[in-house]
Amino acid sequence: MRKKIRVLLADDHVLVRRGFLMILNTEPDMEVVGEAANGREAVELAIKLRPEVVVMDVAMPELNGIEATRRLSEQAPMTRILALSMHKDSAYVREILRAGARGYLLKDAFDRDLVAAVRAVASGEGYLSPA
């Protein structure tokens, strides 16, 4: 049996996290190991829990996803970041990829896109939202 992809969800909206948790935990090769409501919590939990992938919202309180990604790239380089946003603006995409994210998924994507993006990022590939 293959090791499960350990995922940390970082989003300031509880309903968004719950939805992602339900989607990802139904996949036989994935396990959500933690949830963070802001960027600071995301960095702390990622260092403590060592997930393979952090699904990181770009816009969060206390520490935004871009800065949290930058810190994780330095402090937990083995953890890969999948950025999540409702912004299609290429400036956001460039900024978070420059900070160290391996993928960028729009929040209006389908559940299968989330699953595909987590798998791609976990295996070391990049992922950009089809849109």
PDB file of C-alpha atoms in Angstrom:
ATOM      1  CA  MET A   1       0.000   0.000   0.000  1.00  0.00           C
ATOM      2  CA  ARG A   2       1.320   3.396  -1.036  1.00  0.00           C
ATOM      3  CA  LYS A   3       1.878   6.051   1.573  1.00  0.00           C
ATOM      4  CA  LYS A   4      -0.917   8.633   1.664  1.00  0.00           C
ATOM      5  CA  ILE A   5      -0.311  12.212   0.578  1.00  0.00           C
ATOM      6  CA  ARG A   6      -0.478  14.233   3.788  1.00  0.00           C
ATOM      7  CA  VAL A   7      -2.271  17.554   3.236  1.00  0.00           C
ATOM      8  CA  LEU A   8      -2.612  20.688   5.356  1.00  0.00           C
ATOM      9  CA  LEU A   9      -5.503  23.030   4.488  1.00  0.00           C
ATOM     10  CA  ALA A  10      -4.940  26.755   5.018  1.00  0.00           C
ATOM     11  CA  ASP A  11      -7.950  28.990   4.409  1.00  0.00           C
ATOM     12  CA  ASP A  12      -9.661  31.553   6.624  1.00  0.00           C
ATOM     13  CA  HIS A  13     -13.133  30.290   5.659  1.00  0.00           C
ATOM     14  CA  VAL A  14     -14.291  27.259   7.668  1.00  0.00           C
ATOM     15  CA  LEU A  15     -16.780  26.161   4.990  1.00  0.00           C
ATOM     16  CA  VAL A  16     -14.069  26.174   2.325  1.00  0.00           C
ATOM     17  CA  ARG A  17     -11.767  24.073   4.525  1.00  0.00           C
ATOM     18  CA  ARG A  18     -14.597  21.647   5.359  1.00  0.00           C
ATOM     19  CA  GLY A  19     -15.461  21.254   1.683  1.00  0.00           C
ATOM     20  CA  PHE A  20     -11.841  20.571   0.739  1.00  0.00           C
ATOM     21  CA  LEU A  21     -11.484  18.175   3.653  1.00  0.00           C
ATOM     22  CA  MET A  22     -14.521  16.197   2.490  1.00  0.00           C
ATOM     23  CA  ILE A  23     -13.235  16.063  -1.098  1.00  0.00           C
ATOM     24  CA  LEU A  24      -9.664  15.075  -0.232  1.00  0.00           C
ATOM     25  CA  ASN A  25     -10.469  12.582   2.543  1.00  0.00           C
ATOM     26  CA  THR A  26     -12.593  10.529   0.127  1.00  0.00           C
ATOM     27  CA  GLU A  27      -9.469   9.899  -1.974  1.00  0.00           C
ATOM     28  CA  PRO A  28      -7.752   6.629  -0.977  1.00  0.00           C
ATOM     29  CA  ASP A  29      -4.283   8.162  -1.424  1.00  0.00           C
ATOM     30  CA  MET A  30      -4.864  11.387   0.563  1.00  0.00           C
ATOM     31  CA  GLU A  31      -5.221  12.372   4.191  1.00  0.00           C
ATOM     32  CA  VAL A  32      -5.883  15.845   5.595  1.00  0.00           C
ATOM     33  CA  VAL A  33      -3.624  16.110   8.649  1.00  0.00           C
ATOM     34  CA  GLY A  34      -4.463  19.646   9.755  1.00  0.00           C
ATOM     35  CA  GLU A  35      -6.284  22.910   9.152  1.00  0.00           C
ATOM     36  CA  ALA A  36      -5.115  26.485   9.555  1.00  0.00           C
ATOM     37  CA  ALA A  37      -7.294  29.612   9.620  1.00  0.00           C
ATOM     38  CA  ASN A  38      -4.502  32.093   8.816  1.00  0.00           C
ATOM     39  CA  GLY A  39      -1.020  32.247   7.344  1.00  0.00           C
ATOM     40  CA  ARG A  40       0.815  32.282  10.667  1.00  0.00           C
ATOM     41  CA  GLU A  41      -1.018  29.139  11.799  1.00  0.00           C
ATOM     42  CA  ALA A  42      -0.294  27.526   8.416  1.00  0.00           C
ATOM     43  CA  VAL A  43       3.455  28.042   8.822  1.00  0.00           C
ATOM     44  CA  GLU A  44       3.455  26.737  12.414  1.00  0.00           C
ATOM     45  CA  LEU A  45       1.345  23.671  11.593  1.00  0.00           C
ATOM     46  CA  ALA A  46       3.307  22.843   8.444  1.00  0.00           C
ATOM     47  CA  ILE A  47       6.573  22.859  10.390  1.00  0.00           C
ATOM     48  CA  LYS A  48       5.020  20.714  13.139  1.00  0.00           C
ATOM     49  CA  LEU A  49       2.981  18.256  11.010  1.00  0.00           C
ATOM     50  CA  ARG A  50       5.285  18.027   7.947  1.00  0.00           C
ATOM     51  CA  PRO A  51       2.608  17.525   5.279  1.00  0.00           C
ATOM     52  CA  GLU A  52       3.676  16.804   1.704  1.00  0.00           C
ATOM     53  CA  VAL A  53       1.290  19.500   0.437  1.00  0.00           C
ATOM     54  CA  VAL A  54      -0.189  22.678   1.886  1.00  0.00           C
ATOM     55  CA  VAL A  55      -3.289  23.953   0.082  1.00  0.00           C
ATOM     56  CA  MET A  56      -2.692  27.665   0.764  1.00  0.00           C
ATOM     57  CA  ASP A  57      -5.262  30.417   0.284  1.00  0.00           C
ATOM     58  CA  VAL A  58      -3.595  33.562  -1.066  1.00  0.00           C
ATOM     59  CA  ALA A  59      -5.712  36.029   0.961  1.00  0.00           C
ATOM     60  CA  MET A  60      -5.704  35.287   4.698  1.00  0.00           C
ATOM     61  CA  PRO A  61      -5.513  37.353   7.892  1.00  0.00           C
ATOM     62  CA  GLU A  62      -2.418  37.794  10.080  1.00  0.00           C
ATOM     63  CA  LEU A  63      -0.055  36.556   7.380  1.00  0.00           C
ATOM     64  CA  ASN A  64      -1.167  36.309   3.763  1.00  0.00           C
ATOM     65  CA  GLY A  65      -0.615  33.176   1.711  1.00  0.00           C
ATOM     66  CA  ILE A  66       2.220  34.714  -0.299  1.00  0.00           C
ATOM     67  CA  GLU A  67       4.280  35.554   2.787  1.00  0.00           C
ATOM     68  CA  ALA A  68       3.373  32.231   4.446  1.00  0.00           C
ATOM     69  CA  THR A  69       4.548  30.431   1.282  1.00  0.00           C
ATOM     70  CA  ARG A  70       7.803  32.407   1.299  1.00  0.00           C
ATOM     71  CA  ARG A  71       8.445  31.423   4.941  1.00  0.00           C
ATOM     72  CA  LEU A  72       7.587  27.767   4.352  1.00  0.00           C
ATOM     73  CA  SER A  73       9.883  27.609   1.330  1.00  0.00           C
ATOM     74  CA  GLU A  74      12.719  28.627   3.669  1.00  0.00           C
ATOM     75  CA  GLN A  75      11.729  26.754   6.838  1.00  0.00           C
ATOM     76  CA  ALA A  76      10.130  23.583   5.414  1.00  0.00           C
ATOM     77  CA  PRO A  77      11.538  23.158   1.894  1.00  0.00           C
ATOM     78  CA  MET A  78      10.242  19.569   1.570  1.00  0.00           C
ATOM     79  CA  THR A  79       6.640  20.785   1.893  1.00  0.00           C
ATOM     80  CA  ARG A  80       5.101  21.759  -1.425  1.00  0.00           C
ATOM     81  CA  ILE A  81       2.571  24.563  -1.716  1.00  0.00           C
ATOM     82  CA  LEU A  82      -0.570  24.556  -3.838  1.00  0.00           C
ATOM     83  CA  ALA A  83      -1.832  28.146  -3.904  1.00  0.00           C
ATOM     84  CA  LEU A  84      -5.539  28.725  -3.927  1.00  0.00           C
ATOM     85  CA  SER A  85      -7.288  31.914  -4.951  1.00  0.00           C
ATOM     86  CA  MET A  86     -10.357  33.431  -6.498  1.00  0.00           C
ATOM     87  CA  HIS A  87      -8.081  35.842  -8.409  1.00  0.00           C
ATOM     88  CA  LYS A  88      -7.363  35.120 -12.069  1.00  0.00           C
ATOM     89  CA  ASP A  89      -5.035  38.142 -12.140  1.00  0.00           C
ATOM     90  CA  SER A  90      -1.639  36.982 -13.385  1.00  0.00           C
ATOM     91  CA  ALA A  91       0.121  39.283 -10.889  1.00  0.00           C
ATOM     92  CA  TYR A  92      -1.169  37.113  -8.007  1.00  0.00           C
ATOM     93  CA  VAL A  93      -0.136  33.963  -9.831  1.00  0.00           C
ATOM     94  CA  ARG A  94       3.384  35.247 -10.525  1.00  0.00           C
ATOM     95  CA  GLU A  95       3.825  36.561  -6.983  1.00  0.00           C
ATOM     96  CA  ILE A  96       2.920  33.329  -5.188  1.00  0.00           C
ATOM     97  CA  LEU A  97       4.852  31.160  -7.651  1.00  0.00           C
ATOM     98  CA  ARG A  98       7.857  33.420  -7.107  1.00  0.00           C
ATOM     99  CA  ALA A  99       7.383  32.923  -3.338  1.00  0.00           C
ATOM    100  CA  GLY A 100       7.733  29.157  -3.836  1.00  0.00           C
ATOM    101  CA  ALA A 101       4.306  27.690  -4.656  1.00  0.00           C
ATOM    102  CA  ARG A 102       4.355  24.730  -7.076  1.00  0.00           C
ATOM    103  CA  GLY A 103       0.780  25.140  -8.234  1.00  0.00           C
ATOM    104  CA  TYR A 104      -2.072  27.627  -8.526  1.00  0.00           C
ATOM    105  CA  LEU A 105      -5.724  26.619  -8.394  1.00  0.00           C
ATOM    106  CA  LEU A 106      -8.728  28.894  -8.736  1.00  0.00           C
ATOM    107  CA  LYS A 107     -11.442  28.483  -6.101  1.00  0.00           C
ATOM    108  CA  ASP A 108     -14.074  28.055  -8.795  1.00  0.00           C
ATOM    109  CA  ALA A 109     -12.343  24.878 -10.046  1.00  0.00           C
ATOM    110  CA  PHE A 110     -14.015  21.471  -9.943  1.00  0.00           C
ATOM    111  CA  ASP A 111     -13.315  18.972  -7.164  1.00  0.00           C
ATOM    112  CA  ARG A 112     -11.440  16.748  -9.646  1.00  0.00           C
ATOM    113  CA  ASP A 113      -9.123  19.717 -10.369  1.00  0.00           C
ATOM    114  CA  LEU A 114      -8.310  20.029  -6.664  1.00  0.00           C
ATOM    115  CA  VAL A 115      -7.508  16.307  -6.464  1.00  0.00           C
ATOM    116  CA  ALA A 116      -5.400  16.437  -9.657  1.00  0.00           C
ATOM    117  CA  ALA A 117      -3.567  19.541  -8.425  1.00  0.00           C
ATOM    118  CA  VAL A 118      -2.721  17.993  -5.033  1.00  0.00           C
ATOM    119  CA  ARG A 119      -1.424  14.823  -6.735  1.00  0.00           C
ATOM    120  CA  ALA A 120       0.645  16.813  -9.251  1.00  0.00           C
ATOM    121  CA  VAL A 121       2.204  19.077  -6.622  1.00  0.00           C
ATOM    122  CA  ALA A 122       2.858  16.133  -4.268  1.00  0.00           C
ATOM    123  CA  SER A 123       4.745  14.314  -7.015  1.00  0.00           C
ATOM    124  CA  GLY A 124       6.936  17.343  -7.715  1.00  0.00           C
ATOM    125  CA  GLU A 125       5.136  18.620 -10.804  1.00  0.00           C
ATOM    126  CA  GLY A 126       3.713  22.079 -11.268  1.00  0.00           C
ATOM    127  CA  TYR A 127      -0.001  22.752 -11.676  1.00  0.00           C
ATOM    128  CA  LEU A 128      -1.837  25.764 -13.056  1.00  0.00           C
ATOM    129  CA  SER A 129      -5.625  26.085 -13.025  1.00  0.00           C
ATOM    130  CA  PRO A 130      -6.995  25.318 -16.495  1.00  0.00           C
ATOM    131  CA  ALA A 131      -8.785  28.673 -16.449  1.00  0.00           C
TER     132      ALA A 131
END
